[in-house]
């Protein structure tokens, strides 16, 4: 995946210019699969901007200031396919991870909605490679649980 992203970026972006990209992946038992790519100018990246401390990276680029998002700044959405009222929510995340919760006890979840609307929370972290990001995502999956109406 790393080589594919690198080749894609070499075609899309000039090495001497600032560019912004957002890659979405789906993970299943067989691995990570590229799902979507888009150039981003700021929307939808609030958690990553908070995590990195770069609130307006477009303005920084226009002013010629260096922007460093580490090799990989990763956002893992916390979602569930369960439907009903949240009765219990447990988590034990690494303190280095940046966690934002969108749902709380008593909120109602509906099934079959898009990931952005089904997000219970987000966890942002730094990784040095795709394989490390995948391992961290697997770890994150085991660090939280949710109980819906006693389920």
CSV table of N, CA and C in Angstrom, one decimal:
chain,number,residue,atom,x,y,z
A,1,UNK,N,0.8,-1.2,0.0
A,1,UNK,CA,0.0,0.0,0.0
A,1,UNK,C,0.9,1.3,0.0
A,2,UNK,N,2.0,1.2,0.8
A,2,UNK,CA,2.8,2.4,0.9
A,2,UNK,C,3.4,2.7,-0.5
A,3,UNK,N,3.8,1.7,-1.3
A,3,UNK,CA,4.4,2.0,-2.6
A,3,UNK,C,3.3,2.6,-3.5
A,4,UNK,N,2.1,2.1,-3.4
A,4,UNK,CA,1.0,2.6,-4.3
A,4,UNK,C,0.7,4.0,-4.0
A,5,UNK,N,0.6,4.4,-2.7
A,5,UNK,CA,0.4,5.8,-2.3
A,5,UNK,C,1.5,6.7,-2.7
A,6,UNK,N,2.8,6.2,-2.6
A,6,UNK,CA,3.9,7.0,-3.0
A,6,UNK,C,3.9,7.3,-4.5
A,7,UNK,N,3.6,6.2,-5.3
A,7,UNK,CA,3.5,6.4,-6.7
A,7,UNK,C,2.4,7.3,-7.1
A,8,UNK,N,1.3,7.2,-6.5
A,8,UNK,CA,0.1,8.1,-6.7
A,8,UNK,C,0.5,9.5,-6.4
A,9,UNK,N,1.1,9.8,-5.3
A,9,UNK,CA,1.5,11.1,-4.9
A,9,UNK,C,2.5,11.7,-5.9
A,10,UNK,N,3.4,10.9,-6.4
A,10,UNK,CA,4.4,11.4,-7.3
A,10,UNK,C,3.8,11.9,-8.6
A,11,UNK,N,2.7,11.2,-9.0
A,11,UNK,CA,1.9,11.6,-10.2
A,11,UNK,C,1.1,12.9,-10.0
A,12,UNK,N,0.5,12.9,-8.8
A,12,UNK,CA,-0.5,14.0,-8.5
A,12,UNK,C,0.2,15.3,-8.0
A,13,UNK,N,1.3,15.2,-7.3
A,13,UNK,CA,1.8,16.4,-6.6
A,13,UNK,C,3.3,16.6,-7.1
A,14,UNK,N,3.6,17.9,-7.2
A,14,UNK,CA,4.9,18.4,-7.4
A,14,UNK,C,5.7,18.3,-6.2
A,15,UNK,N,6.9,17.7,-6.2
A,15,UNK,CA,7.7,17.5,-5.0
A,15,UNK,C,8.1,18.8,-4.3
A,16,UNK,N,8.2,19.9,-5.0
A,16,UNK,CA,8.6,21.2,-4.4
A,16,UNK,C,7.5,22.0,-3.9
A,17,UNK,N,6.2,21.6,-4.1
A,17,UNK,CA,5.1,22.4,-3.7
A,17,UNK,C,4.4,21.7,-2.5
A,18,UNK,N,3.7,22.6,-1.7
A,18,UNK,CA,2.9,22.0,-0.7
A,18,UNK,C,1.6,21.4,-1.3
A,19,UNK,N,1.2,20.2,-0.8
A,19,UNK,CA,0.0,19.6,-1.3
A,19,UNK,C,-0.7,18.9,-0.1
A,20,UNK,N,-1.9,18.7,-0.2
A,20,UNK,CA,-2.7,18.1,0.9
A,20,UNK,C,-3.5,16.9,0.3
A,21,UNK,N,-3.4,15.8,1.0
A,21,UNK,CA,-4.1,14.6,0.5
A,21,UNK,C,-4.7,13.9,1.7
A,22,UNK,N,-5.8,13.2,1.5
A,22,UNK,CA,-6.5,12.4,2.5
A,22,UNK,C,-6.8,11.1,1.8
A,23,UNK,N,-6.3,10.0,2.4
A,23,UNK,CA,-6.5,8.7,1.9
A,23,UNK,C,-7.4,7.9,2.9
A,24,UNK,N,-8.5,7.3,2.4
A,24,UNK,CA,-9.4,6.5,3.3
A,24,UNK,C,-9.1,5.0,2.9
A,25,UNK,N,-9.1,4.2,4.0
A,25,UNK,CA,-8.9,2.7,3.8
A,25,UNK,C,-10.0,2.0,4.5
A,26,UNK,N,-10.3,0.8,4.0
A,26,UNK,CA,-11.2,-0.1,4.7
A,26,UNK,C,-10.3,-1.3,5.2
A,27,UNK,N,-10.5,-1.8,6.4
A,27,UNK,CA,-9.8,-2.9,6.9
A,27,UNK,C,-10.7,-4.1,7.0
A,28,UNK,N,-10.3,-5.2,6.5
A,28,UNK,CA,-11.0,-6.5,6.8
A,28,UNK,C,-9.9,-7.5,7.2
A,29,UNK,N,-10.4,-8.8,7.3
A,29,UNK,CA,-9.4,-9.8,7.7
A,29,UNK,C,-8.3,-10.1,6.8
A,30,UNK,N,-8.4,-9.6,5.5
A,30,UNK,CA,-7.3,-9.8,4.6
A,30,UNK,C,-6.4,-8.6,4.5
A,31,UNK,N,-6.7,-7.5,5.2
A,31,UNK,CA,-5.7,-6.4,5.2
A,31,UNK,C,-6.4,-5.0,4.9
A,32,UNK,N,-5.6,-4.1,4.6
A,32,UNK,CA,-6.0,-2.7,4.3
A,32,UNK,C,-6.2,-2.5,2.8
A,33,UNK,N,-7.3,-1.9,2.4
A,33,UNK,CA,-7.6,-1.6,1.0
A,33,UNK,C,-7.9,-0.2,0.8
A,34,UNK,N,-7.2,0.5,-0.2
A,34,UNK,CA,-7.5,1.9,-0.4
A,34,UNK,C,-8.9,2.0,-0.9
A,35,UNK,N,-9.7,3.0,-0.3
A,35,UNK,CA,-11.1,3.2,-0.6
A,35,UNK,C,-11.3,4.5,-1.4
A,36,UNK,N,-10.6,5.5,-0.9
A,36,UNK,CA,-10.9,6.8,-1.5
A,36,UNK,C,-9.7,7.7,-1.3
A,37,UNK,N,-9.6,8.7,-2.2
A,37,UNK,CA,-8.5,9.6,-2.1
A,37,UNK,C,-9.1,11.0,-2.5
A,38,UNK,N,-8.7,12.0,-1.8
A,38,UNK,CA,-9.2,13.4,-2.1
A,38,UNK,C,-8.1,14.4,-1.7
A,39,UNK,N,-8.1,15.5,-2.4
A,39,UNK,CA,-7.2,16.6,-2.0
A,39,UNK,C,-8.1,17.3,-1.0
A,40,UNK,N,-7.5,17.7,0.1
A,40,UNK,CA,-8.2,18.4,1.2
A,40,UNK,C,-7.7,19.8,1.4
A,41,UNK,N,-8.6,20.7,1.7
A,41,UNK,CA,-8.2,22.1,2.1
A,41,UNK,C,-8.6,22.4,3.5
A,42,UNK,N,-9.1,21.4,4.2
A,42,UNK,CA,-9.4,21.7,5.6
A,42,UNK,C,-10.6,21.0,6.2
A,43,UNK,N,-11.6,20.7,5.4
A,43,UNK,CA,-12.8,20.1,5.9
A,43,UNK,C,-12.6,18.7,6.3
A,44,UNK,N,-13.3,18.3,7.3
A,44,UNK,CA,-13.3,16.9,7.8
A,44,UNK,C,-12.1,16.4,8.5
A,45,UNK,N,-11.1,17.3,8.7
A,45,UNK,CA,-9.9,16.9,9.4
A,45,UNK,C,-9.7,17.6,10.7
A,46,UNK,N,-10.7,18.0,11.4
A,46,UNK,CA,-10.6,18.7,12.6
A,46,UNK,C,-9.8,17.9,13.7
A,47,UNK,N,-10.1,16.6,13.8
A,47,UNK,CA,-9.4,15.8,14.8
A,47,UNK,C,-7.9,15.7,14.5
A,48,UNK,N,-7.6,15.5,13.3
A,48,UNK,CA,-6.2,15.4,12.9
A,48,UNK,C,-5.5,16.8,13.1
A,49,UNK,N,-6.2,17.9,12.8
A,49,UNK,CA,-5.6,19.2,13.0
A,49,UNK,C,-5.3,19.5,14.5
A,50,UNK,N,-6.3,19.1,15.3
A,50,UNK,CA,-6.1,19.3,16.7
A,50,UNK,C,-5.0,18.4,17.3
A,51,UNK,N,-4.9,17.2,16.8
A,51,UNK,CA,-3.9,16.3,17.2
A,51,UNK,C,-2.5,16.8,16.8
A,52,UNK,N,-2.4,17.3,15.6
A,52,UNK,CA,-1.0,17.7,15.2
A,52,UNK,C,-0.7,19.1,15.6
A,53,UNK,N,-1.7,19.9,16.1
A,53,UNK,CA,-1.4,21.2,16.5
A,53,UNK,C,-1.3,22.2,15.4
A,54,UNK,N,-1.7,21.8,14.2
A,54,UNK,CA,-1.7,22.6,13.0
A,54,UNK,C,-3.2,23.0,12.7
A,55,UNK,N,-3.6,24.1,13.1
A,55,UNK,CA,-5.0,24.5,13.0
A,55,UNK,C,-5.4,24.9,11.6
A,56,UNK,N,-4.5,25.5,10.9
A,56,UNK,CA,-4.8,26.0,9.5
A,56,UNK,C,-3.6,25.7,8.6
A,57,UNK,N,-3.4,24.5,8.2
A,57,UNK,CA,-2.3,24.2,7.4
A,57,UNK,C,-2.2,24.8,6.0
A,58,UNK,N,-3.4,25.2,5.5
A,58,UNK,CA,-3.4,25.9,4.2
A,58,UNK,C,-2.8,27.3,4.4
A,59,UNK,N,-3.1,28.0,5.4
A,59,UNK,CA,-2.5,29.3,5.7
A,59,UNK,C,-1.0,29.2,5.9
A,60,UNK,N,-0.6,28.1,6.7
A,60,UNK,CA,0.8,27.9,6.9
A,60,UNK,C,1.5,27.7,5.6
A,61,UNK,N,0.9,26.9,4.7
A,61,UNK,CA,1.6,26.6,3.4
A,61,UNK,C,1.7,27.9,2.6
A,62,UNK,N,0.6,28.7,2.6
A,62,UNK,CA,0.6,29.9,1.8
A,62,UNK,C,1.7,30.9,2.3
A,63,UNK,N,1.9,30.9,3.6
A,63,UNK,CA,3.0,31.8,4.2
A,63,UNK,C,4.4,31.2,4.1
A,64,UNK,N,4.5,30.0,3.6
A,64,UNK,CA,5.8,29.3,3.4
A,64,UNK,C,6.3,28.7,4.7
A,65,UNK,N,5.4,28.5,5.7
A,65,UNK,CA,5.9,27.8,6.9
A,65,UNK,C,5.9,26.3,6.7
A,66,UNK,N,6.9,25.6,7.3
A,66,UNK,CA,6.9,24.2,7.2
A,66,UNK,C,5.8,23.5,7.9
A,67,UNK,N,5.3,22.4,7.3
A,67,UNK,CA,4.2,21.7,7.9
A,67,UNK,C,4.6,20.2,8.1
A,68,UNK,N,4.6,19.7,9.3
A,68,UNK,CA,5.0,18.4,9.5
A,68,UNK,C,3.9,17.6,10.2
A,69,UNK,N,3.3,16.6,9.4
A,69,UNK,CA,2.3,15.8,10.0
A,69,UNK,C,2.9,14.4,10.3
A,70,UNK,N,4.1,14.3,10.6
A,70,UNK,CA,4.8,13.0,10.8
A,70,UNK,C,4.7,12.1,9.5
A,71,UNK,N,5.3,11.0,9.5
A,71,UNK,CA,5.1,10.2,8.3
A,71,UNK,C,3.7,9.8,8.1
A,72,UNK,N,3.0,9.5,9.1
A,72,UNK,CA,1.5,9.2,9.0
A,72,UNK,C,0.8,9.7,10.3
A,73,UNK,N,-0.1,10.6,10.1
A,73,UNK,CA,-1.1,11.0,11.2
A,73,UNK,C,-2.3,10.2,10.8
A,74,UNK,N,-2.8,9.4,11.7
A,74,UNK,CA,-3.9,8.5,11.5
A,74,UNK,C,-5.1,8.8,12.3
A,75,UNK,N,-6.3,8.7,11.7
A,75,UNK,CA,-7.5,8.9,12.4
A,75,UNK,C,-8.3,7.5,12.3
A,76,UNK,N,-8.6,6.9,13.4
A,76,UNK,CA,-9.4,5.7,13.5
A,76,UNK,C,-10.8,6.0,14.0
A,77,UNK,N,-11.8,5.8,13.2
A,77,UNK,CA,-13.2,6.0,13.6
A,77,UNK,C,-13.6,4.9,14.5
A,78,UNK,N,-14.3,5.2,15.6
A,78,UNK,CA,-14.9,4.2,16.4
A,78,UNK,C,-16.3,4.0,16.1
A,79,UNK,N,-16.7,2.9,15.5
A,79,UNK,CA,-18.1,2.7,15.0
A,79,UNK,C,-18.5,1.3,15.5
A,80,UNK,N,-19.8,1.1,15.4
A,80,UNK,CA,-20.4,-0.2,15.8
A,80,UNK,C,-21.6,-0.4,14.9
A,81,UNK,N,-21.9,-1.6,14.6
A,81,UNK,CA,-23.1,-2.0,13.8
A,81,UNK,C,-24.3,-2.2,14.7
A,82,UNK,N,-24.1,-2.1,16.0
A,82,UNK,CA,-25.2,-2.2,17.0
A,82,UNK,C,-26.2,-1.1,16.9
A,83,UNK,N,-27.5,-1.4,17.2
A,83,UNK,CA,-28.5,-0.4,17.2
A,83,UNK,C,-29.2,-0.3,18.5
A,84,UNK,N,-29.5,0.9,19.0
A,84,UNK,CA,-30.2,1.1,20.2
A,84,UNK,C,-29.6,2.1,21.1
A,85,UNK,N,-29.9,2.1,22.4
A,85,UNK,CA,-29.4,3.2,23.3
A,85,UNK,C,-28.1,2.7,23.9
A,86,UNK,N,-27.2,3.6,24.0
A,86,UNK,CA,-25.9,3.3,24.7
A,86,UNK,C,-26.1,3.3,26.2
A,87,UNK,N,-25.9,2.1,26.8
A,87,UNK,CA,-26.0,1.9,28.2
A,87,UNK,C,-24.7,1.9,28.9
A,88,UNK,N,-23.6,1.4,28.3
A,88,UNK,CA,-22.3,1.4,28.9
A,88,UNK,C,-21.3,1.7,27.8
A,89,UNK,N,-20.2,2.3,28.1
A,89,UNK,CA,-19.1,2.6,27.2
A,89,UNK,C,-17.8,2.5,28.0
A,90,UNK,N,-16.9,1.6,27.6
A,90,UNK,CA,-15.6,1.4,28.2
A,90,UNK,C,-14.5,1.8,27.3
A,91,UNK,N,-13.4,2.4,27.8
A,91,UNK,CA,-12.2,2.6,27.0
A,91,UNK,C,-11.0,2.7,27.9
A,92,UNK,N,-9.9,2.3,27.3
A,92,UNK,CA,-8.6,2.4,27.9
A,92,UNK,C,-7.5,2.6,26.9
A,93,UNK,N,-7.6,3.8,26.3
A,93,UNK,CA,-6.7,4.2,25.2
A,93,UNK,C,-5.3,4.6,25.7
A,94,UNK,N,-4.3,4.5,24.9
A,94,UNK,CA,-3.0,5.0,25.2
A,94,UNK,C,-3.1,6.5,25.4
A,95,UNK,N,-2.5,7.0,26.5
A,95,UNK,CA,-2.6,8.5,26.7
A,95,UNK,C,-2.0,9.3,25.6
A,96,UNK,N,-1.1,8.8,24.8
A,96,UNK,CA,-0.5,9.5,23.6
A,96,UNK,C,-1.5,9.7,22.5
A,97,UNK,N,-2.6,8.9,22.5
A,97,UNK,CA,-3.6,9.0,21.5
A,97,UNK,C,-4.6,10.2,21.8
A,98,UNK,N,-5.0,10.8,20.7
A,98,UNK,CA,-6.0,11.9,20.9
A,98,UNK,C,-7.4,11.4,20.6
A,99,UNK,N,-8.2,11.4,21.6
A,99,UNK,CA,-9.6,10.8,21.5
A,99,UNK,C,-10.6,11.9,21.6
A,100,UNK,N,-11.6,11.8,20.7
A,100,UNK,CA,-12.7,12.7,20.7
A,100,UNK,C,-14.0,11.8,20.7
A,101,UNK,N,-14.9,12.0,21.6
A,101,UNK,CA,-16.1,11.3,21.7
A,101,UNK,C,-17.3,12.1,21.1
A,102,UNK,N,-18.1,11.5,20.3
A,102,UNK,CA,-19.2,12.1,19.7
A,102,UNK,C,-20.5,11.6,20.3
A,103,UNK,N,-20.5,10.4,20.9
A,103,UNK,CA,-21.7,9.8,21.5
A,103,UNK,C,-21.4,9.7,23.0
A,104,UNK,N,-22.5,9.6,23.8
A,104,UNK,CA,-22.4,9.5,25.2
A,104,UNK,C,-23.5,8.5,25.7
A,105,UNK,N,-23.5,8.2,27.0
A,105,UNK,CA,-24.5,7.3,27.5
A,105,UNK,C,-25.9,7.9,27.3
A,106,UNK,N,-26.8,7.1,26.9
A,106,UNK,CA,-28.2,7.5,26.6
A,106,UNK,C,-28.4,7.9,25.2
A,107,UNK,N,-27.4,8.1,24.4
A,107,UNK,CA,-27.6,8.4,23.0
A,107,UNK,C,-28.1,7.2,22.2
A,108,UNK,N,-28.9,7.4,21.2
A,108,UNK,CA,-29.5,6.3,20.4
A,108,UNK,C,-28.7,6.2,19.1
A,109,UNK,N,-28.4,4.9,18.8
A,109,UNK,CA,-27.7,4.6,17.6
A,109,UNK,C,-28.6,3.9,16.6
A,110,UNK,N,-28.6,4.3,15.4
A,110,UNK,CA,-29.4,3.6,14.4
A,110,UNK,C,-28.4,2.9,13.4
A,111,UNK,N,-28.9,1.8,12.9
A,111,UNK,CA,-28.1,1.0,12.0
A,111,UNK,C,-28.1,1.5,10.6
A,112,UNK,N,-27.1,1.0,9.8
A,112,UNK,CA,-27.0,1.2,8.4
A,112,UNK,C,-26.9,2.7,8.0
A,113,UNK,N,-26.1,3.4,8.7
A,113,UNK,CA,-25.8,4.8,8.3
A,113,UNK,C,-24.3,4.9,8.0
A,114,UNK,N,-23.9,5.9,7.3
A,114,UNK,CA,-22.5,6.0,6.9
A,114,UNK,C,-21.6,6.2,8.2
A,115,UNK,N,-20.4,5.9,8.0
A,115,UNK,CA,-19.4,5.9,9.1
A,115,UNK,C,-19.3,7.2,9.7
A,116,UNK,N,-19.4,8.3,9.0
A,116,UNK,CA,-19.3,9.7,9.6
A,116,UNK,C,-20.4,9.9,10.6
A,117,UNK,N,-21.6,9.4,10.2
A,117,UNK,CA,-22.8,9.6,11.1
A,117,UNK,C,-22.8,8.6,12.2
A,118,UNK,N,-22.2,7.5,12.0
A,118,UNK,CA,-22.2,6.4,13.0
A,118,UNK,C,-21.1,6.5,14.0
A,119,UNK,N,-20.2,7.5,13.8
A,119,UNK,CA,-19.0,7.5,14.7
A,119,UNK,C,-19.4,7.7,16.1
A,120,UNK,N,-18.9,6.9,17.0
A,120,UNK,CA,-19.0,7.1,18.4
A,120,UNK,C,-17.9,7.9,18.9
A,121,UNK,N,-16.8,7.8,18.2
A,121,UNK,CA,-15.6,8.6,18.6
A,121,UNK,C,-14.5,8.5,17.5
A,122,UNK,N,-13.4,9.2,17.7
A,122,UNK,CA,-12.3,9.1,16.8
A,122,UNK,C,-11.0,9.0,17.7
A,123,UNK,N,-10.0,8.3,17.2
A,123,UNK,CA,-8.8,8.2,17.9
A,123,UNK,C,-7.7,8.6,16.9
A,124,UNK,N,-6.9,9.6,17.2
A,124,UNK,CA,-5.8,10.0,16.3
A,124,UNK,C,-4.5,9.6,16.9
A,125,UNK,N,-3.5,9.2,16.1
A,125,UNK,CA,-2.2,8.8,16.6
A,125,UNK,C,-1.2,8.9,15.4
A,126,UNK,N,0.1,8.9,15.8
A,126,UNK,CA,1.2,8.9,14.9
A,126,UNK,C,1.7,7.5,14.6
A,127,UNK,N,2.1,7.3,13.3
A,127,UNK,CA,2.6,6.0,13.0
A,127,UNK,C,3.8,6.3,12.0
A,128,UNK,N,4.7,5.4,11.9
A,128,UNK,CA,5.9,5.6,11.0
A,128,UNK,C,5.7,4.7,9.7
A,129,UNK,N,4.7,3.9,9.7
A,129,UNK,CA,4.5,3.0,8.5
A,129,UNK,C,3.0,2.6,8.5
A,130,UNK,N,2.6,2.1,7.3
A,130,UNK,CA,1.3,1.5,7.2
A,130,UNK,C,1.1,0.3,8.1
A,131,UNK,N,2.1,-0.5,8.2
A,131,UNK,CA,2.0,-1.7,9.0
A,131,UNK,C,1.9,-1.3,10.5
A,132,UNK,N,2.6,-0.3,10.9
A,132,UNK,CA,2.4,0.1,12.3
A,132,UNK,C,1.1,0.7,12.5
A,133,UNK,N,0.6,1.5,11.6
A,133,UNK,CA,-0.8,2.1,11.7
A,133,UNK,C,-1.8,1.0,11.8
A,134,UNK,N,-1.7,-0.1,11.0
A,134,UNK,CA,-2.6,-1.2,11.1
A,134,UNK,C,-2.6,-1.9,12.4
A,135,UNK,N,-1.4,-2.1,13.0
A,135,UNK,CA,-1.2,-2.7,14.3
A,135,UNK,C,-1.9,-1.8,15.4
A,136,UNK,N,-1.7,-0.5,15.3
A,136,UNK,CA,-2.3,0.4,16.3
A,136,UNK,C,-3.8,0.3,16.2
A,137,UNK,N,-4.3,0.3,14.9
A,137,UNK,CA,-5.8,0.2,14.8
A,137,UNK,C,-6.3,-1.1,15.4
A,138,UNK,N,-5.6,-2.2,15.2
A,138,UNK,CA,-6.1,-3.4,15.8
A,138,UNK,C,-6.0,-3.3,17.3
A,139,UNK,N,-5.0,-2.7,17.9
A,139,UNK,CA,-4.9,-2.5,19.3
A,139,UNK,C,-6.1,-1.6,19.8
A,140,UNK,N,-6.4,-0.6,19.0
A,140,UNK,CA,-7.5,0.3,19.4
A,140,UNK,C,-8.8,-0.4,19.5
A,141,UNK,N,-9.0,-1.3,18.5
A,141,UNK,CA,-10.3,-2.1,18.5
A,141,UNK,C,-10.5,-2.9,19.8
A,142,UNK,N,-9.4,-3.3,20.4
A,142,UNK,CA,-9.5,-4.1,21.7
A,142,UNK,C,-9.5,-3.2,22.9
A,143,UNK,N,-9.4,-1.9,22.7
A,143,UNK,CA,-9.3,-1.0,23.9
A,143,UNK,C,-10.6,-0.3,24.2
A,144,UNK,N,-11.6,-0.6,23.5
A,144,UNK,CA,-12.9,0.0,23.8
A,144,UNK,C,-14.0,-1.0,23.6
A,145,UNK,N,-15.1,-0.8,24.3
A,145,UNK,CA,-16.3,-1.6,24.0
A,145,UNK,C,-17.6,-0.8,24.4
A,146,UNK,N,-18.7,-1.2,23.8
A,146,UNK,CA,-19.9,-0.5,24.0
A,146,UNK,C,-21.0,-1.5,24.2
A,147,UNK,N,-21.9,-1.2,25.1
A,147,UNK,CA,-23.1,-2.0,25.4
A,147,UNK,C,-24.4,-1.2,25.0
A,148,UNK,N,-25.1,-1.8,24.1
A,148,UNK,CA,-26.4,-1.1,23.7
A,148,UNK,C,-27.5,-1.9,24.2
A,149,UNK,N,-28.4,-1.2,25.0
A,149,UNK,CA,-29.6,-1.9,25.6
A,149,UNK,C,-29.3,-3.2,26.2
A,150,UNK,N,-28.1,-3.4,26.9
A,150,UNK,CA,-27.7,-4.6,27.5
A,150,UNK,C,-27.1,-5.7,26.5
A,151,UNK,N,-26.9,-5.3,25.2
A,151,UNK,CA,-26.4,-6.2,24.2
A,151,UNK,C,-24.9,-6.3,24.3
